[in-house]
Amino acid sequence: MIKYVAGIDIGNATTETALGKIEDGKLLCCTSGITKTTGIKGTKENLYGMVNSLKEACRKMELPMPSLNLIRINEATPVIGDFAMETITQTVITESAMIGHNPDTPGGIGLGIGFTVFLEDIFESDKEKDYIVIISDQYDFPEAAEEINHAEEFGYSIKGLIVQNDDGVLICNRLKETIPIVDEVALINKIPVGYLCTVEVAPPGASIDFLTNPYGIATAFSLSSEETKHVIHIAKALIGNRSAVVIKTPSGSIQERIIPAGEIIITGKKQQYRVNVDDGSDKIMEQVKRAGTIQDIHGSSGTNVGGMLESVRKKMAQITESPEASIFIQDLMAVDTLVPQNVVGALANEFYMEKSVGIAAMVKTQKLHMQHLASLLEESTGCPAEIGGIEGDMAVLGTLTTPGSGKPILVVDIGAGSTDACYLDSTGRKTTIHLAGAGNMVTELIQAELGLSSREEAEAIKKYPLAKAESLFHLKHEDGSVEFFKTPINSGFFAKVLSIQPDGFLPIHTQHSLEKIRSVRREIKKKVLVKNVLRALTQVSSSGTLHEFEHVVLVGGSSLDFELPNMLTDVLAYYGITSGKGNIRGCMGPRNAVATGLLYAYLEEEKNHE
Amino acid sequence: MNNQYPAIHLNYVQESLSSYIAQIEYGIEEEGLFSICTLVPTSSLQESTYASAQASKVGIALGISQKQIFLMHRKAGPDTFILHKAPPSLTDAEGRTLGKNAARLVKGLPLYPV
């Protein structure tokens, strides 16, 4: 008798189906379906996604859905990951004293020191002093240049210009004498008037060196040794620019303020471990490791980290409809990162890379309402539905269909919200662990560290390789290979860093170079994903060394990553471990492991039955 | 026509509005490049612009008439406009940006959105 059995796996990001045609305990053929998970995993909103995924598999088999004999869903591990970022330092400039932005085309060249004055007020000023003239967008460039020339003829000494429009070169070309001009200064009205100011513009191809030297600034403003200590932050923030302005204001003081980010309290089996978020990720991870099996994690109340951990707990409580007190955070992953933050009090929207810590937390509850979901599915499809098995076990069973794999095997499922690992040793004993930190954390860190405005771009950087459109007719890929086109590419892509997607290019709106984006991307993947796989290996190993493992197989959405498997192979080959992407049923790649596991578990049960 | 230095060629017809030409020239100047203006007959604007693009040291020329402003590239062939704008809806700032973008195509920098 022919039977049709479907296994459905609801993940954090996707819902996958494996549909098998079975005759006398033998699998004749198998199709699959995949859709986005609707709602949060384990809630009744999943039903829509499950039905769609099932429909897709049925369509491929050319089978009307009601003729299904059995639907099996997994006992999903009730695991939810969440992520938050804490800035632990902040550069604050009180009584704003610098313009450190980098216009593409500043005008003139050199260094000018003088007192700030608006162009409209120059003719009422004292002729004895040197001036830096501020030109608002009320003046068009021919007019501005004429006024400046005029003022110089009258005996005013003008040493530099600060311009609101992008007119630096145009003004410079019309001046009788070459002076440094910084343009595109948006918040021109915030510039303090009547104070001593230094303007520096470097020649093309060079960067400024007078204002990036604290002693240079001290020379310009005759600072004492005590005052020079305070300008180090200005000098630091200006490094790498082609033009800059520093203005001395009487109460100008800059400070790197340490924000109290809060304390993390980890409750282990025997005692509590405390660590400050300020201490950075290494210290936090050390305490997490020391705590061993974690009972729960709290953040000190009233702090950012406290709020973040409590919100994860609250979200989970709502989903499972259980009291917050019964929800425990069981793993935490912290990563150090640098995040561009606006310099508080700066004049041209300058930012500075501030230290921060990204934290992912993982919550586990008693049980999700999968039984409820099974009966809902039964109702809407009219086919019998049951809970087929535990997620981790099913993943191993499904992964073992990968050609070339064998026991003992460690299956690492890198999903969107959490990294799950299941180890099956040669005697058949299974160990399952769940770790915080996965695909979503990588996306968030990429977005934060590169200061991208859209999450879509961060996701694209994570998933696809990069290229740069070096001319209208050719692209240079990140590995150095060059691709030519017969027709010119879209001019909007010209000279931009592009993400090479299967259906075209996505321009990344950032000033960063391709090399910088690539190194940030790889560094973050190493810090989160590779580190998590190593954590998983150490936690499941009985001897504490990695040499006891033979196979590590990656499954789950994030293992589709184009470079992660190679990065892991690189690291794990050192321990003699074979690692790579799974290839479920020899054709599915790393997807569909759990769904396939559900189907194969049914086959095994049938066999035992006979 | 002076072809001794790197310049973007601007070909305009009798009726085109001089303010657009000026703004485009300013945009090119702000980016540090040079431009050369030539008056051409209306009937052969596209052909002469492509010829100018081929003659230009930087391989780029703009055709400017009352109805349209287009940018041609030596390598893109005589029928392809890399950028195309209609002047009646063009403000001074947009004209300036168009000039900057023409220069940025030469410099290999990303274009500004118009």
Short mmCIF file of C-alpha atoms in Angstrom, two decimals, chain A residues 201-548:
data_model
loop_
_atom_site.label_atom_id
_atom_site.label_comp_id
_atom_site.label_asym_id
_atom_site.label_seq_id
_atom_site.Cartn_x
_atom_site.Cartn_y
_atom_site.Cartn_z
CA VAL A 201 43.25 71.76 4.08
CA ALA A 202 45.71 69.11 2.92
CA PRO A 203 46.86 68.79 -0.70
CA PRO A 204 45.01 66.20 -2.84
CA GLY A 205 45.95 62.69 -1.81
CA ALA A 206 47.27 63.69 1.62
CA SER A 207 45.58 64.09 4.97
CA ILE A 208 45.93 66.94 7.44
CA ASP A 209 48.83 66.72 9.87
CA PHE A 210 48.85 69.96 11.86
CA LEU A 211 45.43 69.59 13.53
CA THR A 212 45.83 65.85 14.10
CA ASN A 213 48.84 66.61 16.25
CA PRO A 214 47.89 67.71 19.79
CA TYR A 215 51.04 69.85 19.91
CA GLY A 216 50.03 71.44 16.60
CA ILE A 217 46.72 72.48 18.12
CA ALA A 218 48.61 73.65 21.21
CA THR A 219 50.90 75.78 19.01
CA ALA A 220 47.96 77.37 17.19
CA PHE A 221 46.11 78.29 20.36
CA SER A 222 49.08 78.70 22.77
CA LEU A 223 47.75 76.03 25.13
CA SER A 224 49.24 75.05 28.46
CA SER A 225 50.38 71.49 29.01
CA GLU A 226 47.22 70.81 31.03
CA GLU A 227 44.99 72.14 28.23
CA THR A 228 46.91 70.15 25.62
CA LYS A 229 45.84 66.96 27.38
CA HIS A 230 42.21 67.82 26.62
CA VAL A 231 42.71 68.33 22.87
CA ILE A 232 43.96 64.79 22.32
CA HIS A 233 40.35 63.73 21.65
CA ILE A 234 39.94 66.37 18.95
CA ALA A 235 43.21 65.36 17.33
CA LYS A 236 42.17 61.71 17.46
CA ALA A 237 38.77 62.40 15.87
CA LEU A 238 40.35 64.32 12.98
CA ILE A 239 42.86 61.68 11.89
CA GLY A 240 42.52 60.73 8.23
CA ASN A 241 40.58 63.83 7.13
CA ARG A 242 41.60 66.06 4.23
CA SER A 243 40.24 69.17 5.88
CA ALA A 244 39.31 70.30 9.37
CA VAL A 245 38.47 73.28 11.53
CA VAL A 246 39.23 73.65 15.24
CA ILE A 247 37.83 76.59 17.17
CA LYS A 248 38.94 77.51 20.67
CA THR A 249 36.06 78.40 22.93
CA PRO A 250 36.64 79.46 26.52
CA SER A 251 34.86 76.62 28.26
CA GLY A 252 35.57 74.08 25.52
CA SER A 253 36.16 70.75 27.11
CA ILE A 254 35.97 67.32 25.65
CA GLN A 255 35.55 64.17 27.54
CA GLU A 256 35.31 60.52 26.82
CA ARG A 257 32.50 59.60 29.11
CA ILE A 258 32.13 56.06 30.31
CA ILE A 259 28.43 55.23 30.42
CA PRO A 260 27.59 52.75 33.15
CA ALA A 261 26.19 49.96 30.99
CA GLY A 262 25.20 47.77 33.90
CA GLU A 263 26.13 44.49 35.46
CA ILE A 264 25.28 40.99 34.33
CA ILE A 265 24.47 38.49 37.07
CA ILE A 266 24.89 34.87 36.02
CA THR A 267 23.41 32.23 38.29
CA GLY A 268 25.32 29.00 37.92
CA LYS A 269 24.58 25.68 39.60
CA LYS A 270 26.51 26.53 42.74
CA GLN A 271 27.03 30.26 42.91
CA GLN A 272 26.41 33.62 41.29
CA TYR A 273 28.90 35.26 38.97
CA ARG A 274 28.86 38.98 38.33
CA VAL A 275 30.48 40.92 35.52
CA ASN A 276 30.30 44.50 34.31
CA VAL A 277 29.32 45.07 30.69
CA ASP A 278 32.03 47.78 30.65
CA ASP A 279 34.69 45.12 31.09
CA GLY A 280 34.14 43.98 27.53
CA SER A 281 33.16 40.71 25.92
CA ASP A 282 36.19 38.64 26.94
CA LYS A 283 35.46 39.10 30.64
CA ILE A 284 31.76 38.41 30.13
CA MET A 285 32.42 35.22 28.17
CA GLU A 286 34.96 34.10 30.77
CA GLN A 287 32.29 34.34 33.47
CA VAL A 288 29.71 32.57 31.27
CA LYS A 289 32.19 29.73 30.82
CA ARG A 290 33.06 29.64 34.51
CA ALA A 291 29.39 29.42 35.47
CA GLY A 292 29.07 26.11 33.60
CA THR A 293 25.46 25.03 33.38
CA ILE A 294 23.60 28.31 33.66
CA GLN A 295 20.38 28.44 35.63
CA ASP A 296 19.45 32.01 34.80
CA ILE A 297 20.91 35.38 33.86
CA HIS A 298 19.80 38.78 35.09
CA GLY A 299 20.93 42.33 34.44
CA SER A 300 21.18 44.88 37.24
CA SER A 301 17.89 46.73 37.32
CA GLY A 302 17.66 50.24 35.95
CA THR A 303 20.47 49.72 33.45
CA ASN A 304 20.36 49.11 29.71
CA VAL A 305 21.51 45.52 29.92
CA GLY A 306 18.93 44.82 32.62
CA GLY A 307 16.18 46.18 30.39
CA MET A 308 17.36 44.15 27.44
CA LEU A 309 17.48 40.83 29.30
CA GLU A 310 14.08 41.45 30.87
CA SER A 311 12.51 42.22 27.50
CA VAL A 312 13.73 38.87 26.14
CA ARG A 313 12.14 37.19 29.14
CA LYS A 314 8.89 39.08 28.70
CA LYS A 315 8.65 38.25 24.99
CA MET A 316 9.13 34.57 25.70
CA ALA A 317 6.54 34.63 28.50
CA GLN A 318 3.98 36.12 26.15
CA ILE A 319 4.60 33.55 23.45
CA THR A 320 4.36 30.57 25.75
CA GLU A 321 1.60 32.11 27.85
CA SER A 322 3.48 31.28 31.01
CA PRO A 323 4.53 33.49 33.93
CA GLU A 324 7.80 35.42 33.57
CA ALA A 325 9.16 33.75 36.66
CA SER A 326 9.22 30.43 34.84
CA ILE A 327 11.39 31.73 31.97
CA PHE A 328 15.13 31.31 32.32
CA ILE A 329 17.92 32.77 30.22
CA GLN A 330 20.33 29.92 29.67
CA ASP A 331 23.06 31.29 27.49
CA LEU A 332 24.56 34.60 26.60
CA MET A 333 27.05 35.63 23.99
CA ALA A 334 28.92 38.91 24.07
CA VAL A 335 31.01 40.41 21.27
CA ASP A 336 33.16 43.54 21.34
CA THR A 337 32.49 45.94 18.54
CA LEU A 338 33.12 49.50 17.42
CA VAL A 339 30.05 51.50 16.53
CA PRO A 340 29.99 54.92 14.86
CA GLN A 341 28.26 57.32 17.20
CA ASN A 342 27.62 61.00 16.60
CA VAL A 343 30.03 63.17 18.51
CA VAL A 344 27.81 65.04 20.93
CA GLY A 345 28.10 68.75 20.29
CA ALA A 346 29.98 68.61 16.96
CA LEU A 347 29.18 71.01 14.10
CA ALA A 348 29.03 68.91 10.95
CA ASN A 349 27.46 65.62 12.08
CA GLU A 350 30.84 64.07 12.81
CA PHE A 351 30.91 60.61 14.26
CA TYR A 352 33.47 58.73 16.20
CA MET A 353 33.93 54.98 16.57
CA GLU A 354 32.90 54.19 20.13
CA LYS A 355 33.47 50.96 21.99
CA SER A 356 30.40 48.87 22.54
CA VAL A 357 29.35 45.36 23.42
CA GLY A 358 26.78 43.33 21.49
CA ILE A 359 24.88 40.81 23.58
CA ALA A 360 22.72 37.92 22.40
CA ALA A 361 20.65 36.01 24.93
CA MET A 362 18.93 32.67 24.61
CA VAL A 363 15.83 31.68 26.51
CA LYS A 364 14.42 28.24 27.12
CA THR A 365 11.02 27.46 28.57
CA GLN A 366 9.28 24.29 29.61
CA LYS A 367 7.42 23.53 26.42
CA LEU A 368 5.88 25.20 23.40
CA HIS A 369 2.32 24.46 22.53
CA MET A 370 3.14 22.17 19.65
CA GLN A 371 0.31 19.75 20.39
CA HIS A 372 -2.13 22.62 19.97
CA LEU A 373 -0.50 23.50 16.66
CA ALA A 374 -0.78 19.88 15.49
CA SER A 375 -4.52 19.80 16.13
CA LEU A 376 -4.98 23.14 14.36
CA LEU A 377 -3.15 21.73 11.36
CA GLU A 378 -5.28 18.62 11.43
CA GLU A 379 -8.38 20.78 11.38
CA SER A 380 -7.32 22.96 8.47
CA THR A 381 -5.92 20.21 6.22
CA GLY A 382 -8.18 17.36 7.14
CA CYS A 383 -5.23 14.99 7.47
CA PRO A 384 -4.04 13.38 10.70
CA ALA A 385 -1.15 15.30 12.31
CA GLU A 386 1.13 14.26 15.15
CA ILE A 387 4.30 15.26 16.95
CA GLY A 388 7.04 13.23 15.39
CA GLY A 389 10.09 13.76 17.51
CA ILE A 390 12.48 16.12 19.20
CA GLU A 391 14.13 18.74 16.99
CA GLY A 392 17.73 17.87 17.83
CA ASP A 393 17.25 14.12 17.29
CA MET A 394 15.47 14.74 14.01
CA ALA A 395 18.24 17.04 12.82
CA VAL A 396 20.82 14.30 13.42
CA LEU A 397 18.67 11.69 11.68
CA GLY A 398 18.14 13.99 8.70
CA THR A 399 21.79 15.00 8.55
CA LEU A 400 22.94 11.37 8.49
CA THR A 401 21.37 11.17 5.01
CA THR A 402 24.30 13.34 3.86
CA PRO A 403 26.57 11.18 1.71
CA GLY A 404 29.92 10.61 3.44
CA SER A 405 28.73 11.37 6.98
CA GLY A 406 28.79 8.85 9.79
CA LYS A 407 28.78 8.32 13.55
CA PRO A 408 30.04 9.87 15.76
CA ILE A 409 28.64 13.05 14.32
CA LEU A 410 28.15 16.58 15.58
CA VAL A 411 25.37 18.44 13.85
CA VAL A 412 25.51 22.20 14.23
CA ASP A 413 22.33 23.97 13.22
CA ILE A 414 23.12 27.65 12.77
CA GLY A 415 19.79 29.35 12.47
CA ALA A 416 18.69 32.94 12.67
CA GLY A 417 18.17 33.22 16.41
CA SER A 418 20.24 30.46 18.00
CA THR A 419 22.97 27.97 17.33
CA ASP A 420 21.90 24.42 18.24
CA ALA A 421 24.26 21.48 18.37
CA CYS A 422 23.48 17.80 18.74
CA TYR A 423 26.18 15.20 19.24
CA LEU A 424 25.61 11.54 18.50
CA ASP A 425 28.46 9.32 19.67
CA SER A 426 29.29 5.88 18.33
CA THR A 427 27.18 4.19 21.03
CA GLY A 428 24.10 6.17 20.02
CA ARG A 429 24.13 8.52 23.02
CA LYS A 430 22.88 12.03 22.20
CA THR A 431 23.81 15.37 23.76
CA THR A 432 21.95 18.50 22.73
CA ILE A 433 22.91 22.08 23.54
CA HIS A 434 21.57 25.47 22.55
CA LEU A 435 23.71 28.56 22.29
CA ALA A 436 22.88 32.23 21.90
CA GLY A 437 24.16 34.09 18.88
CA ALA A 438 23.53 33.21 15.22
CA GLY A 439 22.68 34.77 11.87
CA ASN A 440 20.66 37.71 13.20
CA MET A 441 23.47 38.75 15.51
CA VAL A 442 25.88 38.83 12.56
CA THR A 443 23.49 41.03 10.56
CA GLU A 444 22.99 43.43 13.48
CA LEU A 445 26.71 43.72 14.14
CA ILE A 446 27.47 44.37 10.46
CA GLN A 447 24.80 47.05 10.35
CA ALA A 448 26.06 48.72 13.52
CA GLU A 449 29.76 48.55 12.82
CA LEU A 450 29.47 49.91 9.27
CA GLY A 451 26.82 52.44 10.31
CA LEU A 452 24.38 51.29 7.59
CA SER A 453 20.94 52.81 7.53
CA SER A 454 19.14 49.74 6.21
CA ARG A 455 19.04 46.24 7.57
CA GLU A 456 18.50 44.93 4.05
CA GLU A 457 22.00 46.09 3.08
CA ALA A 458 23.53 44.47 6.16
CA GLU A 459 21.74 41.22 5.32
CA ALA A 460 23.05 41.44 1.73
CA ILE A 461 26.62 42.00 2.93
CA LYS A 462 26.32 38.95 5.17
CA LYS A 463 24.91 36.68 2.49
CA TYR A 464 26.59 37.62 -0.77
CA PRO A 465 30.08 38.51 -2.00
CA LEU A 466 30.97 42.07 -2.92
CA ALA A 467 32.24 43.79 -6.05
CA LYS A 468 33.03 47.33 -7.09
CA ALA A 469 31.92 48.91 -10.36
CA GLU A 470 35.25 50.37 -11.41
CA SER A 471 33.94 51.73 -14.71
CA LEU A 472 30.65 51.73 -16.55
CA PHE A 473 31.79 48.56 -18.29
CA HIS A 474 33.51 46.42 -15.68
CA LEU A 475 33.23 45.14 -12.14
CA LYS A 476 36.06 44.07 -9.90
CA HIS A 477 35.01 41.28 -7.56
CA GLU A 478 36.31 41.01 -4.00
CA ASP A 479 38.61 38.13 -4.95
CA GLY A 480 40.26 40.32 -7.61
CA SER A 481 38.58 38.82 -10.69
CA VAL A 482 37.17 41.25 -13.23
CA GLU A 483 33.89 40.96 -15.12
CA PHE A 484 33.16 42.95 -18.31
CA PHE A 485 29.86 44.06 -19.81
CA LYS A 486 28.87 44.93 -23.37
CA THR A 487 26.37 47.60 -22.34
CA PRO A 488 27.05 50.23 -19.67
CA ILE A 489 25.77 49.40 -16.17
CA ASN A 490 23.23 51.58 -14.39
CA SER A 491 25.00 54.87 -13.61
CA GLY A 492 23.64 54.63 -10.04
CA PHE A 493 25.95 51.65 -9.48
CA PHE A 494 29.03 53.46 -10.80
CA ALA A 495 32.02 53.45 -8.42
CA LYS A 496 29.86 51.95 -5.66
CA VAL A 497 30.41 48.80 -3.66
CA LEU A 498 27.81 46.31 -4.86
CA SER A 499 26.43 43.17 -3.30
CA ILE A 500 26.27 40.45 -5.95
CA GLN A 501 22.84 38.88 -5.50
CA PRO A 502 21.40 36.07 -7.57
CA ASP A 503 18.94 38.45 -9.23
CA GLY A 504 21.16 41.50 -9.69
CA PHE A 505 23.23 44.04 -7.82
CA LEU A 506 22.39 45.93 -4.66
CA PRO A 507 24.45 49.11 -4.13
CA ILE A 508 25.69 49.55 -0.57
CA HIS A 509 25.29 53.16 0.54
CA THR A 510 28.44 53.69 2.51
CA GLN A 511 31.75 55.53 2.32
CA HIS A 512 33.65 52.43 3.38
CA SER A 513 35.91 50.71 0.90
CA LEU A 514 35.20 47.21 -0.33
CA GLU A 515 38.22 45.90 1.60
CA LYS A 516 36.97 47.45 4.83
CA ILE A 517 33.45 46.01 4.43
CA ARG A 518 34.90 42.60 3.63
CA SER A 519 37.19 42.56 6.64
CA VAL A 520 34.42 43.73 8.99
CA ARG A 521 32.12 41.02 7.62
CA ARG A 522 34.69 38.25 8.03
CA GLU A 523 35.77 39.44 11.47
CA ILE A 524 32.17 39.44 12.73
CA LYS A 525 31.48 35.97 11.33
CA LYS A 526 34.61 34.75 13.11
CA LYS A 527 33.63 36.41 16.36
CA VAL A 528 30.07 35.04 16.35
CA LEU A 529 29.68 31.94 14.23
CA VAL A 530 33.10 30.28 14.32
CA LYS A 531 33.39 31.02 18.03
CA ASN A 532 29.96 29.50 18.65
CA VAL A 533 30.84 26.29 16.83
CA LEU A 534 33.99 26.00 18.96
CA ARG A 535 31.90 26.68 22.07
CA ALA A 536 29.47 23.95 21.01
CA LEU A 537 32.32 21.47 20.47
CA THR A 538 33.87 22.14 23.88
CA GLN A 539 30.53 21.87 25.64
CA VAL A 540 29.54 18.51 24.19
CA SER A 541 32.96 16.92 24.40
CA SER A 542 33.31 14.51 27.33
CA SER A 543 37.05 15.02 27.74
CA GLY A 544 37.15 18.76 27.13
CA THR A 545 39.39 18.42 24.09
CA LEU A 546 38.30 18.74 20.51
CA HIS A 547 40.25 15.74 19.23
CA GLU A 548 37.49 13.25 20.00
#
